[in-house]
XYZ file of C-alpha atoms in Angstrom:
659
model
C 112.016 112.492 32.013
C 113.227 115.950 33.124
C 111.323 117.312 36.779
C 109.437 120.310 35.768
C 110.149 123.397 37.715
C 108.317 125.342 40.247
C 108.056 128.262 37.695
C 106.947 125.964 34.927
C 104.313 124.200 37.312
C 103.111 127.342 38.010
C 102.732 128.938 34.852
C 101.219 125.506 33.535
C 98.537 125.966 36.337
C 97.698 129.552 35.082
C 97.035 128.292 31.697
C 94.662 126.014 32.641
C 96.375 122.527 32.533
C 95.866 119.570 34.435
C 98.842 119.649 36.537
C 99.761 117.034 38.876
C 98.539 118.392 42.122
C 97.848 121.234 43.450
C 100.370 123.716 43.950
C 101.132 124.899 47.997
C 102.700 128.131 47.931
C 102.604 129.877 51.574
C 103.493 133.871 52.207
C 105.685 134.436 54.888
C 106.940 137.301 54.353
C 105.506 139.436 56.783
C 105.664 136.838 59.657
C 109.606 136.479 58.571
C 110.222 140.132 59.098
C 108.038 140.695 62.854
C 110.111 137.233 64.099
C 113.393 138.599 62.788
C 112.857 141.692 64.097
C 111.657 140.446 67.381
C 114.182 137.802 67.431
C 112.029 134.694 67.547
C 112.620 132.938 64.794
C 112.101 129.339 65.103
C 115.285 127.822 66.170
C 115.271 125.591 62.589
C 115.006 128.716 60.856
C 117.287 131.133 62.340
C 119.600 133.323 60.073
C 117.235 131.664 57.079
C 116.059 134.713 54.747
C 112.379 134.300 53.250
C 113.986 132.907 49.999
C 115.966 130.025 52.073
C 113.100 129.017 54.024
C 111.056 128.305 51.133
C 113.867 126.380 49.354
C 114.465 124.108 52.236
C 110.872 123.573 52.809
C 110.256 122.728 49.036
C 107.739 125.463 48.939
C 107.839 127.735 44.959
C 109.542 131.208 45.742
C 105.821 133.611 46.544
C 106.806 136.757 44.283
C 103.671 137.798 43.518
C 103.811 141.120 45.346
C 106.824 143.814 45.677
C 109.446 143.685 48.831
C 108.915 147.754 49.871
C 110.924 146.933 52.714
C 114.227 146.050 50.866
C 115.335 149.040 48.639
C 118.677 149.417 47.773
C 119.102 152.891 49.223
C 116.856 155.305 51.409
C 116.139 157.350 48.212
C 114.428 154.034 46.364
C 111.894 155.149 48.738
C 111.534 158.451 49.183
C 108.614 159.231 46.947
C 106.155 156.634 48.317
C 104.426 159.428 49.390
C 102.900 160.349 46.428
C 103.044 156.662 45.338
C 106.073 155.970 43.524
C 108.883 153.518 44.414
C 111.798 152.234 42.735
C 112.381 149.176 43.185
C 114.173 145.574 42.012
C 110.525 144.397 40.847
C 109.711 147.550 38.663
C 111.164 147.506 35.065
C 111.028 151.091 34.949
C 111.933 153.911 37.032
C 111.161 157.699 36.887
C 112.745 161.182 36.742
C 111.195 164.570 37.602
C 111.183 167.609 35.116
C 114.006 170.079 35.893
C 111.444 172.599 37.252
C 110.449 170.641 40.434
C 112.357 171.689 43.371
C 112.651 168.641 46.002
C 113.269 169.001 49.591
C 113.401 165.977 51.896
C 114.116 166.345 55.678
C 114.409 162.865 57.798
C 113.363 163.132 61.535
C 112.611 161.112 64.487
C 108.552 162.005 64.950
C 106.951 160.056 68.015
C 109.619 156.955 68.298
C 108.889 156.871 64.309
C 111.320 157.691 61.784
C 109.598 160.075 59.052
C 110.574 160.941 55.848
C 108.959 164.697 54.315
C 109.123 165.901 51.059
C 108.215 169.219 49.767
C 107.744 169.095 45.621
C 108.324 172.827 44.806
C 106.787 173.928 41.378
C 106.312 176.942 39.065
C 102.338 176.218 40.100
C 102.826 175.711 43.981
C 104.583 173.010 46.399
C 102.262 170.206 47.966
C 104.024 167.602 50.290
C 104.200 164.430 52.058
C 105.190 162.530 54.959
C 106.035 158.476 55.516
C 107.495 156.463 57.939
C 107.367 153.069 60.211
C 106.575 152.936 63.640
C 108.086 150.819 65.773
C 105.191 148.944 66.487
C 104.571 148.372 62.543
C 108.787 147.068 62.180
C 107.222 144.276 65.413
C 104.268 143.339 63.516
C 106.225 142.698 60.513
C 105.092 145.513 58.160
C 106.907 145.906 54.861
C 105.610 149.033 53.863
C 105.906 152.408 55.367
C 102.630 154.429 56.326
C 101.835 157.598 55.024
C 101.388 159.847 57.643
C 100.504 163.165 55.487
C 99.114 162.491 51.626
C 99.835 165.509 48.808
C 96.545 165.679 47.650
C 94.616 167.785 50.908
C 92.899 170.432 49.115
C 91.553 171.882 46.002
C 94.834 173.804 45.570
C 96.826 170.663 45.236
C 95.505 169.274 41.900
C 97.424 171.752 39.610
C 100.743 170.956 41.657
C 100.334 167.225 41.342
C 99.402 167.312 37.448
C 102.221 169.506 36.872
C 104.559 166.575 38.671
C 103.256 164.033 36.878
C 102.411 165.233 33.417
C 105.629 166.564 33.122
C 107.511 162.893 34.913
C 109.547 160.876 32.218
C 109.401 157.092 32.781
C 112.463 155.376 31.777
C 113.498 151.401 31.645
C 115.207 149.635 34.488
C 115.393 146.732 32.684
C 118.781 145.657 34.168
C 117.922 145.617 37.778
C 114.810 143.901 36.940
C 116.452 141.067 35.148
C 118.662 140.406 38.210
C 115.301 140.028 40.254
C 114.651 137.426 37.659
C 117.622 135.563 37.865
C 117.293 135.544 41.664
C 113.864 133.943 41.369
C 115.016 131.960 38.830
C 112.942 128.614 38.275
C 112.192 128.382 41.882
C 108.991 130.822 41.506
C 107.808 133.420 39.221
C 109.408 136.751 39.412
C 106.369 138.952 39.077
C 106.626 142.806 37.735
C 105.161 145.999 39.116
C 103.672 148.794 36.832
C 104.251 152.306 37.943
C 103.378 152.839 42.037
C 101.232 150.476 44.099
C 99.616 148.145 42.038
C 97.181 151.025 40.614
C 95.026 149.779 37.492
C 94.363 153.061 36.674
C 95.367 156.918 36.717
C 92.263 157.373 39.049
C 93.073 154.093 40.670
C 96.585 155.904 41.072
C 95.205 158.705 42.740
C 92.748 157.600 44.968
C 95.260 154.819 46.728
C 98.332 156.945 46.686
C 97.655 160.551 46.468
C 94.642 161.252 48.754
C 93.017 159.698 52.271
C 90.639 157.138 50.840
C 87.838 158.570 52.279
C 88.389 161.943 51.178
C 88.696 160.654 47.831
C 85.067 160.127 47.242
C 84.353 163.772 48.657
C 87.091 165.340 46.421
C 85.664 162.993 43.395
C 82.142 164.317 44.003
C 83.057 167.793 44.656
C 86.185 168.913 42.346
C 85.213 166.154 39.061
C 87.138 169.164 36.777
C 90.126 168.943 38.872
C 90.190 165.295 39.069
C 89.379 164.901 34.997
C 92.802 166.915 34.874
C 94.717 165.195 36.906
C 93.870 162.081 35.799
C 94.842 163.283 32.317
C 98.669 163.882 33.694
C 98.756 160.965 35.426
C 97.768 159.210 32.458
C 100.422 160.462 30.044
C 102.791 158.748 32.864
C 100.710 155.283 32.922
C 101.155 155.336 28.917
C 104.985 155.880 29.122
C 105.301 153.003 31.608
C 103.329 150.506 29.823
C 105.114 151.180 26.436
C 108.288 149.950 29.204
C 106.634 147.566 30.155
C 105.404 145.999 26.900
C 109.613 145.675 25.749
C 110.520 144.068 29.457
C 111.624 140.362 29.721
C 108.645 138.921 32.112
C 106.162 136.493 32.791
C 103.648 138.247 34.735
C 102.900 141.507 36.215
C 101.127 142.850 39.204
C 98.770 145.457 37.628
C 95.713 145.799 40.107
C 95.761 145.242 44.063
C 93.600 145.684 47.036
C 90.772 146.396 44.879
C 87.757 145.966 47.343
C 83.753 146.014 46.279
C 83.335 148.605 49.554
C 86.608 150.787 48.491
C 86.609 150.386 44.302
C 83.016 149.751 44.534
C 81.762 148.449 41.285
C 80.276 151.534 39.279
C 83.884 153.144 40.153
C 85.915 149.802 38.990
C 83.723 149.811 35.940
C 83.850 153.561 34.308
C 87.412 154.508 36.254
C 89.467 151.465 36.610
C 88.886 148.696 33.847
C 88.732 150.576 30.890
C 92.700 151.410 31.623
C 93.325 147.363 33.241
C 91.365 146.453 29.827
C 93.953 148.590 27.524
C 97.342 147.476 29.605
C 95.992 143.731 29.429
C 95.772 144.296 25.263
C 99.297 145.547 25.361
C 100.829 143.351 28.047
C 98.886 139.713 27.066
C 100.021 140.329 22.982
C 103.351 139.988 24.528
C 102.701 136.572 26.326
C 102.510 138.594 29.855
C 100.279 137.301 32.701
C 98.290 139.703 34.136
C 97.939 139.745 38.179
C 95.056 140.942 40.603
C 95.069 140.932 43.875
C 91.836 140.883 45.237
C 92.390 140.709 49.044
C 88.717 141.956 50.482
C 84.993 141.832 49.525
C 84.715 141.236 45.882
C 81.105 140.091 45.673
C 79.995 143.101 43.640
C 83.260 142.928 41.863
C 83.505 139.199 40.679
C 82.169 139.349 36.725
C 84.049 142.713 36.831
C 87.546 141.116 37.088
C 86.925 138.493 34.810
C 85.914 140.896 32.284
C 88.968 143.163 32.848
C 91.449 140.866 30.774
C 93.142 139.589 34.318
C 94.337 136.250 34.254
C 95.278 135.722 38.264
C 94.048 136.402 41.384
C 96.331 136.818 43.870
C 95.176 136.885 47.713
C 91.739 135.569 47.226
C 90.326 135.892 50.876
C 86.871 133.956 51.029
C 84.437 133.034 53.717
C 84.588 133.327 56.764
C 86.656 136.509 56.663
C 84.818 138.094 53.463
C 81.273 136.913 52.344
C 82.035 134.791 49.184
C 82.584 131.397 49.637
C 85.880 129.770 48.272
C 83.512 127.399 46.317
C 81.298 130.452 45.127
C 84.879 131.849 43.592
C 86.285 128.768 42.095
C 82.984 128.112 40.267
C 82.613 132.121 38.577
C 86.717 132.065 38.499
C 88.535 129.148 37.632
C 85.816 126.383 36.592
C 85.076 128.244 33.243
C 89.013 129.487 32.662
C 88.179 132.971 33.422
C 91.072 133.316 35.865
C 93.296 131.211 38.564
C 93.214 131.814 42.215
C 96.462 132.338 43.701
C 95.300 132.201 47.567
C 92.320 130.840 49.054
C 93.113 130.098 52.859
C 91.594 132.435 54.901
C 95.078 133.828 57.166
C 92.642 133.961 60.674
C 92.223 130.175 60.491
C 95.999 129.977 61.087
C 95.260 132.177 64.318
C 94.141 130.300 67.963
C 92.441 132.851 68.845
C 90.634 133.393 65.938
C 89.728 129.500 65.454
C 89.732 126.524 66.369
C 92.351 123.566 64.547
C 88.478 122.012 63.644
C 87.540 124.839 61.985
C 90.676 124.679 59.661
C 90.269 121.320 59.014
C 86.423 121.775 58.277
C 87.465 124.615 55.735
C 89.876 122.004 53.921
C 87.348 119.595 53.775
C 85.226 121.863 52.165
C 86.983 122.855 49.812
C 88.663 119.398 48.666
C 84.846 118.781 47.932
C 83.671 121.836 46.115
C 86.661 122.801 43.806
C 86.966 120.115 41.415
C 88.880 119.123 39.101
C 91.443 121.695 40.508
C 92.334 123.471 37.770
C 93.437 126.585 37.997
C 93.831 126.964 41.961
C 97.353 127.654 43.462
C 96.915 127.550 47.205
C 98.131 130.262 49.466
C 97.263 132.124 52.111
C 94.162 135.381 51.741
C 96.874 137.588 52.235
C 100.269 137.078 54.527
C 100.941 134.582 57.320
C 100.546 136.594 60.507
C 103.174 137.029 62.449
C 101.158 135.167 65.395
C 100.035 132.011 63.216
C 100.671 128.669 64.512
C 103.561 127.898 62.284
C 102.170 123.893 62.729
C 98.908 124.730 60.696
C 100.942 125.906 57.929
C 102.615 122.498 57.943
C 99.188 120.611 58.429
C 97.830 122.589 55.383
C 100.929 121.741 53.156
C 100.042 117.930 54.255
C 96.824 117.841 53.631
C 97.814 119.203 49.876
C 100.625 116.855 49.556
C 97.941 113.600 50.166
C 94.376 114.859 48.821
C 95.389 117.884 46.669
C 96.293 114.920 43.308
C 94.431 116.471 40.194
C 92.119 116.096 38.984
C 89.491 115.897 42.306
C 86.611 114.238 42.551
C 83.331 116.266 42.300
C 81.910 116.687 45.653
C 79.217 118.216 47.062
C 78.866 121.812 45.459
C 75.816 122.876 43.620
C 76.017 126.000 42.010
C 73.558 128.532 41.817
C 71.404 128.650 38.931
C 70.911 131.470 36.759
C 67.212 131.436 38.077
C 69.174 132.214 41.970
C 71.650 134.900 40.368
C 68.565 136.484 38.647
C 66.727 136.695 41.927
C 69.894 137.907 44.023
C 69.972 140.443 41.214
C 66.786 141.782 42.300
C 66.777 141.536 45.759
C 70.253 143.889 45.650
C 69.277 146.958 43.277
C 67.590 149.704 45.503
C 64.533 151.360 45.348
C 64.546 155.192 44.313
C 64.929 157.942 46.401
C 61.072 158.695 45.624
C 60.258 154.766 46.381
C 62.412 154.424 49.376
C 60.512 157.548 51.152
C 56.910 156.449 50.028
C 57.611 153.148 51.715
C 59.394 155.059 54.899
C 55.743 156.892 55.373
C 57.333 159.694 56.386
C 55.181 162.912 56.776
C 54.862 164.782 53.814
C 56.212 167.788 54.747
C 59.157 165.918 56.456
C 59.914 163.860 53.369
C 61.967 166.255 51.542
C 64.612 166.178 54.482
C 64.532 162.613 53.543
C 65.269 163.201 50.319
C 68.248 165.176 50.994
C 69.995 163.005 53.377
C 69.202 160.261 50.772
C 70.738 162.006 47.928
C 73.725 163.177 49.995
C 72.680 167.156 49.156
C 74.275 168.783 51.963
C 73.529 172.078 50.592
C 69.865 171.348 49.932
C 69.020 169.828 53.145
C 70.012 173.446 54.964
C 67.491 175.090 53.182
C 64.899 172.777 53.569
C 65.606 172.132 56.948
C 65.646 176.099 57.788
C 62.193 176.500 55.808
C 60.762 174.027 58.314
C 61.970 175.623 61.338
C 60.492 178.939 59.778
C 56.995 177.306 59.384
C 57.111 176.342 63.323
C 58.365 172.749 63.070
C 60.393 171.424 66.201
C 63.980 170.633 65.564
C 63.529 167.293 67.087
C 60.605 166.381 64.909
C 63.205 167.418 61.754
C 65.957 165.317 63.696
C 64.075 162.056 64.243
C 61.012 161.931 61.855
C 63.339 163.501 58.588
C 66.696 162.998 58.890
C 67.262 159.673 61.216
C 65.293 157.488 59.429
C 67.145 158.108 56.053
C 70.477 157.128 57.905
C 69.252 153.871 59.068
C 67.954 153.167 55.532
C 71.497 153.731 54.293
C 73.043 151.951 57.067
C 71.027 148.758 56.049
C 71.747 149.456 52.087
C 75.663 149.363 53.500
C 75.093 146.406 55.255
C 73.570 144.338 52.416
C 75.528 145.551 49.503
C 73.070 147.981 47.603
C 75.318 150.981 48.549
C 78.751 151.628 48.853
C 80.641 154.196 50.989
C 80.574 157.603 48.276
C 76.859 157.134 49.102
C 77.040 156.830 52.871
C 79.862 159.478 53.396
C 77.838 162.094 51.126
C 74.675 161.156 53.035
C 76.541 161.327 56.148
C 78.123 164.676 55.397
C 74.461 166.124 54.646
C 73.444 164.538 57.529
C 75.655 165.736 59.832
C 75.612 169.544 57.973
C 71.844 169.365 58.946
C 72.474 168.750 62.363
C 74.859 171.699 63.040
C 71.988 173.455 61.958
C 69.302 171.995 64.463
C 72.279 172.273 67.034
C 71.388 175.108 68.904
C 67.626 174.233 68.935
C 67.768 170.421 70.321
C 69.887 172.041 72.730
C 67.455 174.685 73.699
C 65.052 172.205 74.284
C 66.750 169.863 75.979
C 66.486 166.869 73.224
C 68.657 163.793 74.177
C 71.061 162.415 71.503
C 72.471 159.262 71.158
C 75.475 158.032 73.743
C 78.710 159.015 73.296
C 81.394 156.818 71.348
C 85.588 156.664 71.841
C 86.382 155.396 68.489
C 89.757 154.632 67.459
C 92.310 151.932 65.528
C 94.353 149.880 67.545
C 98.689 151.021 68.616
C 100.483 149.772 65.711
C 97.690 149.619 62.562
C 97.004 152.890 60.332
C 94.383 151.889 58.661
C 91.593 153.793 59.010
C 88.466 153.532 56.240
C 86.395 151.143 58.271
C 86.768 152.982 61.349
C 85.486 156.399 59.333
C 83.014 154.972 57.975
C 81.993 154.014 61.594
C 82.775 157.779 62.833
C 80.428 158.850 59.561
C 77.931 156.561 60.787
C 77.563 157.226 63.839
C 77.830 160.894 63.864
C 74.896 160.220 61.359
C 72.294 158.260 63.415
C 72.782 160.877 66.617
C 75.818 159.246 68.504
C 78.462 162.318 69.975
C 81.559 160.822 68.560
C 85.196 161.103 69.587
C 87.518 160.234 66.847
C 91.120 159.083 68.517
C 92.342 157.802 65.074
C 94.569 155.363 63.928
C 98.158 153.808 65.805
C 96.194 154.653 69.685
C 97.981 153.247 72.396
C 96.501 151.288 74.917
C 97.467 154.183 77.418
C 95.832 156.952 75.248
C 93.007 154.984 75.237
C 92.694 154.406 78.869
C 93.217 158.731 79.515
C 90.498 159.435 76.281
C 87.979 157.232 78.400
C 88.955 158.639 81.813
C 88.641 162.063 80.183
C 85.776 161.905 77.951
C 83.650 158.995 80.257
C 82.121 157.236 76.270
C 79.271 155.106 77.041
C 80.895 153.306 74.045
C 84.486 152.206 73.083
C 84.869 151.087 69.609
C 88.239 149.540 68.473
C 89.377 148.844 64.768
C 91.905 146.599 63.529
C 92.552 145.385 59.974
C 95.381 143.319 60.587
C 95.857 140.100 62.545
C 99.208 141.503 63.408
C 97.453 144.030 65.533
C 94.129 141.841 66.556
C 96.239 141.167 69.640
C 95.560 145.118 70.897
C 92.292 145.165 71.493
C 92.540 142.570 74.780
C 95.504 144.965 76.216
C 93.234 148.043 75.731
C 90.222 145.849 77.516
C 91.951 144.751 80.149
C 93.792 148.141 80.847
C 90.240 149.343 81.148
C 89.456 146.713 83.830
C 93.154 147.662 85.495
C 91.597 150.845 85.788
C 88.335 150.454 86.998
C 86.782 152.010 84.209
C 85.435 148.852 82.184
C 82.128 148.549 83.452
C 80.653 151.775 83.091
C 80.942 150.904 79.300
C 80.696 148.570 76.272
C 83.277 148.049 74.094
C 82.565 146.942 70.557
C 85.514 145.505 68.083
C 85.372 145.100 64.644
C 87.582 145.078 61.369
C 88.081 142.405 58.734
C 90.488 139.681 60.719
C 87.788 140.134 63.705
C 84.726 137.766 64.034
C 83.162 136.924 67.220
C 84.864 134.272 68.334
C 88.116 136.580 68.653
C 85.444 138.796 70.254
C 84.880 136.723 73.403
C 88.400 135.489 73.481
C 89.110 139.565 74.661
C 86.261 140.075 76.780
C 84.665 142.343 74.521
C 80.709 143.138 74.957
C 80.461 142.937 71.285
C 80.982 142.628 67.164
C 80.279 144.636 64.398
C 80.750 143.437 60.974
C 80.627 146.394 59.236
C 79.720 150.516 59.805
C 75.900 149.504 59.506
C 76.201 146.526 62.332
C 78.053 148.964 64.116
C 75.176 151.240 64.771
C 72.648 148.794 65.313
C 74.544 146.956 67.937
C 75.174 150.593 69.619
C 71.503 151.622 69.319
C 70.961 147.991 71.188
C 73.300 148.615 74.133
C 72.089 152.315 74.094
C 68.649 151.098 75.177
C 70.056 148.560 77.341
C 71.729 151.226 79.531
C 68.305 153.005 79.707
C 66.325 149.992 80.608
C 68.825 149.847 83.450
C 69.583 153.650 84.138
């Protein structure tokens, strides 16, 4: 009897067949990049590529995500700033219309080689810049950082609509077929759609053309311009879909980095799901497997993802890194035959500073007990192996699957939620109307409209209503403390429990801040004490800012004075800014397991500078937990922006009591 190949085995799992045992397909590309750059690859792997390591270990190749750092020529990566890539994993390429004049400059900026591109068109010009910092390379980053997004203001919409509306998408089958041949039977050569795994034209705009948090403000403020740009991008999408339907491929990664905080349920349902379904109908008719990459919080997207025609969920990252446990993922996605999980092992369990060996063992014990019968499950990291991972833990996980992953798995102790439990949970997370909320808050009748304005994010109305109250003799302090701040407390609580999402928070915070600007002169003249001073930033080597921006908005909206240091902030810079601004609290963010160690470096540097005892340090970010916070010497840990505000308020109360 012929031996089944890795590719055949993985395809069988995705079809829901009962194979011999759960496949173990670790992702080690970032780990390899970092150690190769540092010159610290383990001796047995020295001089080996990622593919050679996989083959030597008997692992299937992990080819779900494209290799953004492995392009043939620099030109293949030039247009990363507008979300376009020309890589071997793409069965299609693109060509701009002749009236788009492209001007490229490459130069070093603060130690990073940055590529800046200007797109001159008959209707105007947009520019974008991207590159890689030394810290990114040391951390194994596989994709460049967009320092300057092309969509900055209202005037940029028509330019980008011209670029995408007149772009030609063409086949690149020969290049893709070479990639398929390289992977061979050692894995699944997953193709890529247009751009960076963007499921729909609006997802492309959100993820590729502008700052992620600014997107929600634009989506609210410029609906007509956004709709015209969506229409233009859809023309390119339709061309790429037609080309993909003619390619020889097993699978395509159609949508990635969906998360119920960033791509919140209502946005996903209205603006992402319809085109994902359209693509699914076209490609599944050709026998193509539809892959998603939902690597964050998915509690609010569980049923929406399965209803989108998707077959595989790659990089699934369960509790304790996110809210959903692995058994709940399996019960809702795999057991009913909706989707196959490719992932499931939280990468924090590979790090000694974030978890113990016992934590990993307990997780594996629970996994084998609760994912019976074990079909539709391909084990891998929740996202990727961190550079500082304990490689012995990877070997340990592989050994556990080898010994205990024979199928079918026996049923264990898992008791799935009943229909009554699910209905009760749905009722618990349904927010009340603004009118009901204000009524329950016991807000003075005259201040109720101010509270409603903040809850609804009405930045123009709050100015009118606040001025009316000032004219009637209400104090600025009462308007702030009794009308505005209670509303932001409600928003923070709702964000933490998942009943409101980023847009509501940002719009409420904007209304709150506009109101504060109006009240500021009155507050200053009456010596009203505001919240403490907070210094916030994302640590060196980390360029993620969505979580940090949410904390900035929430902190400002709840009365704190906030100094935003931005992203990729060096330890030296943080110490200098602490010395200059003398904050009460320093908040440090990291989204990558590769950049988490910078937090300890910052805290140690503050101690060495004699500044540590005068402030509190709060840390946060997806891979951070309480154990890590304790390890690095932080005073506190916050899971999200709402919790960060709660912790900061507690510290300010403690400081005032001891003052």
